[in-house]
Coordinates of C-alpha atoms and ligand atoms in Angstrom, one line a residue:
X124 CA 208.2 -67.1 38.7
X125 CA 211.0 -64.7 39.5
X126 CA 214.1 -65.2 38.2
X127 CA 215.3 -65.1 42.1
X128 CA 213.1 -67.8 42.4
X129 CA 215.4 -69.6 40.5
X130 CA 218.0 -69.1 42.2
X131 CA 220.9 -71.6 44.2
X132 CA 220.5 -70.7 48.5
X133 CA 224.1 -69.1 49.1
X134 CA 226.6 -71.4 50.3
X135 CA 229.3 -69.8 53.0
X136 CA 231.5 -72.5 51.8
X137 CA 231.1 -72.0 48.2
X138 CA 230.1 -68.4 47.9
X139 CA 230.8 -68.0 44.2
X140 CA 229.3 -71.6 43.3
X141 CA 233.0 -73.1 41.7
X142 CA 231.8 -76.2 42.4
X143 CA 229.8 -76.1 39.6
X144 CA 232.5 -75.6 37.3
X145 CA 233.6 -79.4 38.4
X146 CA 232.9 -82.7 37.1
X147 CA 231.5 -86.0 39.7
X148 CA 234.8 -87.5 38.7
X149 CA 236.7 -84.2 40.3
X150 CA 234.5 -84.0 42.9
X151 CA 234.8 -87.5 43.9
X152 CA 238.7 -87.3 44.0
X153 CA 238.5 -84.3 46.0
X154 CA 235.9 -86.3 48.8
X155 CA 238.2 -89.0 48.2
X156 CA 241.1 -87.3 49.4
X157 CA 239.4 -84.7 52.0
X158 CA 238.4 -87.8 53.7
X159 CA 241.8 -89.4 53.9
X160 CA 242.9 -86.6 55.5
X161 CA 240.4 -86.0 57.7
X162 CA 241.0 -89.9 59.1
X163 CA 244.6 -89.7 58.8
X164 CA 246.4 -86.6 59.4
X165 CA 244.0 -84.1 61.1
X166 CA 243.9 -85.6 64.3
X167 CA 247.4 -86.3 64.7
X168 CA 249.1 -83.6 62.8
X169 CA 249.2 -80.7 65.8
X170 CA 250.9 -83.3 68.0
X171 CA 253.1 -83.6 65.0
X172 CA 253.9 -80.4 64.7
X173 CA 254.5 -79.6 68.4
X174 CA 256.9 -82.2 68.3
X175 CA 258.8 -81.8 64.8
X176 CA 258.6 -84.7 63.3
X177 CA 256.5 -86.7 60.7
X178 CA 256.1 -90.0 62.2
X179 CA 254.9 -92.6 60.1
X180 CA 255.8 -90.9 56.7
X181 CA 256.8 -94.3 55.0
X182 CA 253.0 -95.5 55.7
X183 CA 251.5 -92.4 55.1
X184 CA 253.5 -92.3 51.5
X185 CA 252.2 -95.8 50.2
X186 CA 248.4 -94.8 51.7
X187 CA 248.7 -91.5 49.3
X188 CA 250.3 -94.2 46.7
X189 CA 247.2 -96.3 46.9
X190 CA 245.2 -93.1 46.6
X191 CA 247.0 -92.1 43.5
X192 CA 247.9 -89.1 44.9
X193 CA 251.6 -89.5 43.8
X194 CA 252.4 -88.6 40.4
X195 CA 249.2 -87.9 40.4
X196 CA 248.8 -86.3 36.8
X197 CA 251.2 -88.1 35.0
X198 CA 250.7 -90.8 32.7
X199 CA 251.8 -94.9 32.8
X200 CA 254.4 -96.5 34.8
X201 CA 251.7 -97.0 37.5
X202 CA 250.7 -93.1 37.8
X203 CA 247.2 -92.0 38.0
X204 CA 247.0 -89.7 34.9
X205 CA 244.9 -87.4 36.3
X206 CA 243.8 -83.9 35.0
X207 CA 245.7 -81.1 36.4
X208 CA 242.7 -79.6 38.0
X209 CA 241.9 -82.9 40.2
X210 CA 245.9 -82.7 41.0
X211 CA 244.9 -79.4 42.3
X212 CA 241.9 -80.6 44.4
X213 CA 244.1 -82.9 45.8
X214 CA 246.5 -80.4 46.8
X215 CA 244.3 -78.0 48.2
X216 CA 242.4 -81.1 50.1
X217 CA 246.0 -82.0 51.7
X218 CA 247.2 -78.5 52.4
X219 CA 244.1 -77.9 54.1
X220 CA 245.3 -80.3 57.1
X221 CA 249.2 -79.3 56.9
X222 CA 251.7 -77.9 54.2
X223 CA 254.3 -79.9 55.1
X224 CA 252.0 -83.5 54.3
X225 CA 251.0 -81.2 50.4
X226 CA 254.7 -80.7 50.4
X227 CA 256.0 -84.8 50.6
X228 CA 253.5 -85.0 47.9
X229 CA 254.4 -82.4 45.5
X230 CA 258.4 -83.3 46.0
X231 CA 257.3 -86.7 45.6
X232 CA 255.2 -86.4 42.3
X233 CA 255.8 -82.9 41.0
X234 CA 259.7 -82.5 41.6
X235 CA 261.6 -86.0 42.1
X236 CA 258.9 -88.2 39.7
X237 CA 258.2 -85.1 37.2
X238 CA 261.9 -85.2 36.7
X239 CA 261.8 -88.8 36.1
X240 CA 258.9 -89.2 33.7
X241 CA 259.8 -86.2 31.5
X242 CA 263.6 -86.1 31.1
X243 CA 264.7 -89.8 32.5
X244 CA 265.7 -92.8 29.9
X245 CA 263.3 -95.8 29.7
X246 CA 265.4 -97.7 32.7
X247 CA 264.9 -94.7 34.7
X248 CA 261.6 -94.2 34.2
X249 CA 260.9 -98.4 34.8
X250 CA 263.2 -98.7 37.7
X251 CA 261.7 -95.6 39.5
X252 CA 258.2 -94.5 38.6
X253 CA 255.8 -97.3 39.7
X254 CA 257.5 -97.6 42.9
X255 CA 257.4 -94.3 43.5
X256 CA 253.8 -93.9 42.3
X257 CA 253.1 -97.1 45.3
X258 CA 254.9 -94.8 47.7
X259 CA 257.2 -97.8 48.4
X260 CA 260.0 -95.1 47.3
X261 CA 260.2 -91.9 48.5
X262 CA 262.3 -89.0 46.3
X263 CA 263.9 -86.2 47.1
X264 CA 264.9 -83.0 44.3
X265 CA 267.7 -81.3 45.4
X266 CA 268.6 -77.9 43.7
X267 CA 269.2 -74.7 46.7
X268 CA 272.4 -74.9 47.9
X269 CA 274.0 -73.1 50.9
X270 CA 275.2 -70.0 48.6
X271 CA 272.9 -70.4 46.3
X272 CA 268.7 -70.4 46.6
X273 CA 267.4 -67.8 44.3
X274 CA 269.8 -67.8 41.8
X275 CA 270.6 -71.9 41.5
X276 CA 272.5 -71.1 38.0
X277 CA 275.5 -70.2 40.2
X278 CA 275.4 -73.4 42.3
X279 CA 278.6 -75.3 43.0
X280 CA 277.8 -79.1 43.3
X281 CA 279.5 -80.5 40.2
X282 CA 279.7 -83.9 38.2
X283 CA 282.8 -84.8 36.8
X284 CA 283.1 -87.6 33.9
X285 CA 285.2 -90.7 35.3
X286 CA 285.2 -92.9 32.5
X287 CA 282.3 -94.5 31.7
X288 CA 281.1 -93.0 35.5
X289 CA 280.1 -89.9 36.8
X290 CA 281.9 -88.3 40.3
X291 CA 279.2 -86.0 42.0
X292 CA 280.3 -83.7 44.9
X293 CA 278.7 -80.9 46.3
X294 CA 275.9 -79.7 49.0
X295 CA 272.1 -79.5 48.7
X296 CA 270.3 -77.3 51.4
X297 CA 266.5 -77.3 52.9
X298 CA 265.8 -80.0 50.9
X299 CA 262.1 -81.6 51.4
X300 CA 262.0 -85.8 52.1
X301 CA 265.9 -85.7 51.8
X302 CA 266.6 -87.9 55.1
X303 CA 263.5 -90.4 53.9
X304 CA 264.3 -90.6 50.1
X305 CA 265.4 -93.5 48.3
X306 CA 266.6 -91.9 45.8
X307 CA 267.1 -88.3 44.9
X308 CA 267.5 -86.1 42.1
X309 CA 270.4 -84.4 42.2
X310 CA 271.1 -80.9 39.7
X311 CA 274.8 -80.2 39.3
X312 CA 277.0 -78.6 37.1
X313 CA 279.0 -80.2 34.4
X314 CA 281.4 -79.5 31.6
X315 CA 278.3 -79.3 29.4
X316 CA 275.7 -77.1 31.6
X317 CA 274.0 -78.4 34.5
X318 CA 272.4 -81.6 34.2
X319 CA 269.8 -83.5 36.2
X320 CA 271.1 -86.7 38.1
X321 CA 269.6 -89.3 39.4
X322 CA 271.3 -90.7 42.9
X323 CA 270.2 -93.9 45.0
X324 CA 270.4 -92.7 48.7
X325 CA 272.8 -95.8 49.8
X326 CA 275.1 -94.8 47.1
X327 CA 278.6 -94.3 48.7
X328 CA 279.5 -91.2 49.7
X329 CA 275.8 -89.7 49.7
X330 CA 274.3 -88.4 52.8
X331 CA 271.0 -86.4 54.1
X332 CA 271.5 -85.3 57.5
X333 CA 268.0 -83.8 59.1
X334 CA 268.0 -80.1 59.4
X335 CA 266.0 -79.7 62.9
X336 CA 265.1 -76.2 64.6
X337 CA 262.6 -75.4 62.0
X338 CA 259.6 -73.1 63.4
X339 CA 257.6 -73.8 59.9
X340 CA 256.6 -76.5 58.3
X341 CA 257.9 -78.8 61.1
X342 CA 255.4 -82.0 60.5
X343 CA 257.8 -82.1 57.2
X344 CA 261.5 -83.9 56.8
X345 CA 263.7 -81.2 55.6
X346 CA 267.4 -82.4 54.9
X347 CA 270.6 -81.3 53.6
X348 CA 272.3 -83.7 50.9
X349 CA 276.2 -84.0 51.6
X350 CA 278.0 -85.3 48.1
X351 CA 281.5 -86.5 48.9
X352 CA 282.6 -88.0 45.4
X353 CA 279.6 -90.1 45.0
X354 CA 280.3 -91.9 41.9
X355 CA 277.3 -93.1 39.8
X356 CA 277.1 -94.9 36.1
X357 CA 276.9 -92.8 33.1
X358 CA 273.0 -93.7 33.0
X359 CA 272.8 -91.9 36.1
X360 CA 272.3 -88.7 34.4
X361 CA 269.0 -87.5 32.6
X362 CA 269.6 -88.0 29.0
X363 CA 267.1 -85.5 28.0
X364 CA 267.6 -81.9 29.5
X365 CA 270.9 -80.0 29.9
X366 CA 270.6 -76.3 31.6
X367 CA 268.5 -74.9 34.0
X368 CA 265.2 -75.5 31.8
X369 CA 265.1 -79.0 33.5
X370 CA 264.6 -77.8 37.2
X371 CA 263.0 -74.9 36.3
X372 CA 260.2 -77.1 34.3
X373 CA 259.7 -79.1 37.3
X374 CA 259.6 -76.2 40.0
X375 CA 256.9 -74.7 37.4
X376 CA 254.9 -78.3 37.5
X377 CA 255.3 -78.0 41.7
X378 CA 254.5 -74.1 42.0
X379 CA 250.4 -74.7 40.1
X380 CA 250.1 -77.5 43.0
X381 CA 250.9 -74.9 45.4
X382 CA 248.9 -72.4 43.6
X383 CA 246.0 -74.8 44.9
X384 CA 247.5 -76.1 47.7
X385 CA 247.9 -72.6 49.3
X386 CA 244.1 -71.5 49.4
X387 CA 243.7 -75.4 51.1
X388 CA 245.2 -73.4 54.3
X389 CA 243.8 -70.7 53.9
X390 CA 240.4 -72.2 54.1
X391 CA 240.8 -74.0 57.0
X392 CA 241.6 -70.7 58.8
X393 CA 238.6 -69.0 57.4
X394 CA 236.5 -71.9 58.5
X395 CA 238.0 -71.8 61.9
X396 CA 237.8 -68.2 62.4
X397 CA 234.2 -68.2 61.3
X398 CA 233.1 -70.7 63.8
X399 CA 234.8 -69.4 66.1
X400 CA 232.8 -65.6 65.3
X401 CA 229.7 -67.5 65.5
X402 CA 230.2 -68.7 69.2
X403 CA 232.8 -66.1 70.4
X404 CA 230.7 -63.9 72.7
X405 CA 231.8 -60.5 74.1
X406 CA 230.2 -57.5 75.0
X407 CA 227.4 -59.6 75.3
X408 CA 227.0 -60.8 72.0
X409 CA 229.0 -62.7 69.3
X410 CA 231.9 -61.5 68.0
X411 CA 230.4 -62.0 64.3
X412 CA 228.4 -60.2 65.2
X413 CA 230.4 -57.1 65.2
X414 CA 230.8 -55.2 61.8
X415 CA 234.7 -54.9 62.1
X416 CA 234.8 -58.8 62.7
X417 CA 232.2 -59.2 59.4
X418 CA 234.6 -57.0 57.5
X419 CA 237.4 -59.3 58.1
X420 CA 235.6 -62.0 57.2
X421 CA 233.9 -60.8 53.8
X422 CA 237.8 -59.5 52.9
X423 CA 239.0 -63.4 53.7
X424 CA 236.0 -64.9 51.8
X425 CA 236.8 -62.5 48.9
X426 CA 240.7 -63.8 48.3
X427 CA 240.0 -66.9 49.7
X428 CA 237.5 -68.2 46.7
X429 CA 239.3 -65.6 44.3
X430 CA 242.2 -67.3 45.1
X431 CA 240.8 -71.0 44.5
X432 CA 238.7 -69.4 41.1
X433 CA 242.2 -68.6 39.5
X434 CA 243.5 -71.8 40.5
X435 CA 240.9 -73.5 38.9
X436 CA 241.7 -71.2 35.9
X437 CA 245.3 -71.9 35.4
X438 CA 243.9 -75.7 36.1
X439 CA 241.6 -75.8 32.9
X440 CA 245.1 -73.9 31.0
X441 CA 247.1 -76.6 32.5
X442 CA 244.9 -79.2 31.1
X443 CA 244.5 -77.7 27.8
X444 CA 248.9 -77.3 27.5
X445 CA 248.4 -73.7 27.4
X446 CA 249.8 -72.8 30.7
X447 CA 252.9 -70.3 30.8
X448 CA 255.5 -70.3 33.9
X449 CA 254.6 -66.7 34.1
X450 CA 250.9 -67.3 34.5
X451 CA 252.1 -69.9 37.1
X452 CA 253.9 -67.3 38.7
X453 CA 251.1 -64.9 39.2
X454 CA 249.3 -67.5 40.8
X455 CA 251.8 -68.5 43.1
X456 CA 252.7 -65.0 44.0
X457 CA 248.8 -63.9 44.9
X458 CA 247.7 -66.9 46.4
X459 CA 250.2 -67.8 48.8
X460 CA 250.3 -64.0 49.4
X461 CA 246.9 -63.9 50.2
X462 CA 246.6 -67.3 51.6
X463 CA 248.6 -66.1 54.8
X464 CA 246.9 -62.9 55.1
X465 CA 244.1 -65.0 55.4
X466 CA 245.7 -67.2 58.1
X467 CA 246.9 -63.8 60.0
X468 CA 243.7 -62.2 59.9
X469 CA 241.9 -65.2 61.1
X470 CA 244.6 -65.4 64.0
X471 CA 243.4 -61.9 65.5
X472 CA 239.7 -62.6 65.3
X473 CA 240.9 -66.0 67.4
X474 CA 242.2 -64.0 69.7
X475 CA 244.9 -65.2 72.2
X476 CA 243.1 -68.6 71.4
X477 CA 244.4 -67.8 67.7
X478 CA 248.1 -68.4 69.4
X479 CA 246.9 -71.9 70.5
X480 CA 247.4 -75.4 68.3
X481 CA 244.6 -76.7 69.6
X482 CA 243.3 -74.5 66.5
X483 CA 244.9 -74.7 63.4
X484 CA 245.7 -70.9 62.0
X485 CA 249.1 -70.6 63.7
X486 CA 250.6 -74.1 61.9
X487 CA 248.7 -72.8 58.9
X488 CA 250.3 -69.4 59.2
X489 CA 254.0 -70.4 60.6
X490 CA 253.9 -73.0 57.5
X491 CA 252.8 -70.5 54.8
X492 CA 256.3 -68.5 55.8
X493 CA 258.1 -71.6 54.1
X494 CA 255.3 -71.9 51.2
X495 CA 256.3 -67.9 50.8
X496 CA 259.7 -68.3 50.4
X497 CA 260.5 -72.0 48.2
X498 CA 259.4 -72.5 44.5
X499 CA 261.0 -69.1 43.9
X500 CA 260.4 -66.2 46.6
X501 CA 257.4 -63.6 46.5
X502 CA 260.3 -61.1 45.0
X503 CA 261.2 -63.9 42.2
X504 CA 257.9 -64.3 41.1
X505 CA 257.6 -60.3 41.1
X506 CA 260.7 -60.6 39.1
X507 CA 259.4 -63.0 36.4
X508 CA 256.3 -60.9 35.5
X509 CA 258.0 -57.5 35.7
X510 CA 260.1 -59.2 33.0
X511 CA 256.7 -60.5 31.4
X512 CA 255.2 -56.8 31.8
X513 CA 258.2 -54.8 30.7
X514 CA 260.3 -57.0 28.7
X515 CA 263.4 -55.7 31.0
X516 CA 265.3 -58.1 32.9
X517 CA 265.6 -56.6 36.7
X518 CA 267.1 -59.7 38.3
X519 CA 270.6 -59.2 38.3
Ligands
LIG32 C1 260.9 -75.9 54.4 C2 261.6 -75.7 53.1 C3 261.7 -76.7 52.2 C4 262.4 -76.6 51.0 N1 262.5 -77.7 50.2 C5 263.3 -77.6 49.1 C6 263.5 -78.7 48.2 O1 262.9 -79.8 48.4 N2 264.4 -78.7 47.2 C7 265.1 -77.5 47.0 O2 266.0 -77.5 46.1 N3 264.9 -76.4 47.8 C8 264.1 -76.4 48.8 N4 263.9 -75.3 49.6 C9 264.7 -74.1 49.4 C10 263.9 -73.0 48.8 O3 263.6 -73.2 47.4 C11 264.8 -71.7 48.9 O4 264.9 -71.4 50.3 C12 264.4 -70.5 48.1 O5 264.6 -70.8 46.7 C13 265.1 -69.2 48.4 O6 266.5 -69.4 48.5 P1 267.2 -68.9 49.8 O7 266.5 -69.4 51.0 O8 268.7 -69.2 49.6 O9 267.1 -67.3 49.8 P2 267.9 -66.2 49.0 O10 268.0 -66.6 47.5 O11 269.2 -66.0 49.7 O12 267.0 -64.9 49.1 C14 266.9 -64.2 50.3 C15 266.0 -63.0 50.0 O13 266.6 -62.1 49.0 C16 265.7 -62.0 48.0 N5 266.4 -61.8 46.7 C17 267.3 -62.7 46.2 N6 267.7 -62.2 44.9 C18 267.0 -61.1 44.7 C19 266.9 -60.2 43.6 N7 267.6 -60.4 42.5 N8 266.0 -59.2 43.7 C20 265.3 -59.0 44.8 N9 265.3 -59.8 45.9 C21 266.1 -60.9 45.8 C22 264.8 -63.2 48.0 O14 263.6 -63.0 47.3 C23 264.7 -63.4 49.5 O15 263.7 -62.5 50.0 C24 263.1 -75.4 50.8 C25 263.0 -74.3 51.7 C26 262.3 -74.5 52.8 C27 262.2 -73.3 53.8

């Protein structure tokens, strides 16, 4: 027998066989929540996003509770403890039928319950975590600020000591589940450094009016949180970071999901665009047909399982605590990068149907221009492994 004998049929959806680099227990949370999506956000989600809203987001946030998608990898207080590569699955899986549905659950479990978990006391943790785990409570984590995105270090919201109390004023901008969120984790600056604070949304003072307008991820809540002396009790704060560390280790947590979450998009363009190839006649034959059309495709296939290979890489690193925010970094840069070349490039070879949300590359590709620009900007992440590379500083 030939060794080509031996060999696997190609699979056009699993081109360099990655599957096999996953376990029945990853594969079944990936079918798991594939299928949930499938039932309950594909069909409605382009209606959805025509309309800009996300109706239903308290029910869909306890279904992805009783998944376990929220919180997903972290450990106790009613989380799911799962590896960071079937965190990833479950990223891609959701970003594969909107951004804005990956994003409640990565400001859910990555930002606001992250936070939580690995810098809140014990009551924090217990008066939070499982409830936000059941999706019965849904977080925000407020950091940008008007002035201040890319740089939050200069940001202006501030926490004065009142006593035994803490007075928090300031503005949070663009912030993701803010008008939905129960409670939401506040960063602001203090006499010792900015510290981490966590803020009940009926707390006096405290509001999160809806930012509307939004030609990108607009099946998502996107808020600004107003802070007019919103006084909270000294266990407010997180007692275990001070300085921009604690955000930063969140956002780093967030940014691998999107590392995954990104290439989820990106496949459902590819997969559209290839069907569509397949059927697309013109000049009497299909459009696949045509080498400048199989060009496209091979060049989407390449980044496309690239993209998800890496992922699974900085997965396995993730799992084995030997992941660096720089290695993050590249992966957020070159897949979201990639992901909505992908989405472009599958647009043209739609044609003027590509324009039309009765297909799903547009959403994909008008929501990727958010996924580009929060969790630190294609330039940041440029900026963090020039740093790496040269051991110069170029940000300010
Ligand atoms: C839909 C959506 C949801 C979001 N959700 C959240 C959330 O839940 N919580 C939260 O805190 N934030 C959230 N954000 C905010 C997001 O993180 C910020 O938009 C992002 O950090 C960039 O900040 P900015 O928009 O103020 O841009 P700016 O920082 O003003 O940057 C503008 C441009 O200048 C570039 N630039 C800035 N500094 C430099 C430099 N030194 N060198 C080179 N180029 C530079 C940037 O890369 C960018 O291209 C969200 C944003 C969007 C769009």
């Amino acid at each position: 027998m030939t060794a080509s004998a031996k060999l696997p049929p190609f699979d056009a959806t699993d081109p360099l066989g990655i599957d096999d680099l996953l376990e029945p227990e990853d594969l079944a949370v990936r079918d798991t929540v594939r299928g949930w999506a499938a039932d309950r956000v594909l069909p409605y989600v382009a209606d959805w996003y025509e309309k800009g809203e996300l109706p239903g987001i308290r029910d869909l946030a306890r279904e992805l509770g009783s998944l376990g998608a929220l919180g997903m990898s972290l450990t106790g207080y009613g989380c799911a403890g799962a590896s960071a590569v079937q965190y990833g699955l479950a990223c891609l899986e959701l970003e594969a039928a909107d951004s804005g549905i990956r994003s409640l659950v990565s400001v859910q479990g990555s930002l606001a319950m992250y936070a939580v978990h690995r810098f809140g006391s014990e009551e924090q943790k217990q008066e939070w975590l499982p409830r936000m785990a059941a999706g019965e409570v849904i977080g925000c984590f407020g950091l940008t600020e008007p002035d201040h995105g890319s740089d939050p270090a200069a940001m202006r919201t501030h926490a004065k000591r009142d006593g035994d109390d803490w007075v928090l004023n300031g503005r949070k901008m663009w912030i993701t589940n803010g008008s939905v969120a129960g409670v939401a984790v506040v960063w602001a600056r203090t006499e010792e450094g900015i510290r981490g604070f966590v803020v009940p949304t009926d707390s006096p003072g405290f509001s999160a009016p809806e930012i509307k307008h939004k030609w990108s991820l607009r099946a998502s809540v996107t808020s600004e949180l107003v802070m007019d002396d919103v006084r909270l009790p000294g266990s407010a704060v997180l007692p275990e970071v001070t300085g921009l560390r604690g955000p930063l280790s969140c956002l780093s947590h967030a940014r691998y999901g999107i590392v995954w979450g990104a290439m989820g998009a990106a496949r459902s363009s590819f997969e559209a665009a290839l069907d569509y190839a397949r059927s697309r006649e013109q000049f009497g034959r299909p459009i696949g047909g045509f080498q400048l059309t199989q060009a496209k495709l091979a060049d989407m296939a390449v980044e496309l399982h690239k993209g998800i290979l890496l992922a699974h890489h900085l997965g396995r690193r993730m799992d084995a605590g030997r992941l660096r925010p720089e290695q993050v970094s590249f992966g957020k840069l070159n897949n979201v990068r990639e992901a909505i070349d992908i989405c472009r490039t599958a647009r043209t070879i739609l044609g003027a149907n590509g324009i039309s949300l009765e297909y799903p590359v547009m959403r994909h590709a008008t929501n990727l221009e958010s996924v580009l620009t929060y969790e630190g900007t294609v330039e940041m992440h440029q900026l963090v492994l020039g740093k790496a590379l040269t051991g110069l500083d170029a940000f300010r």
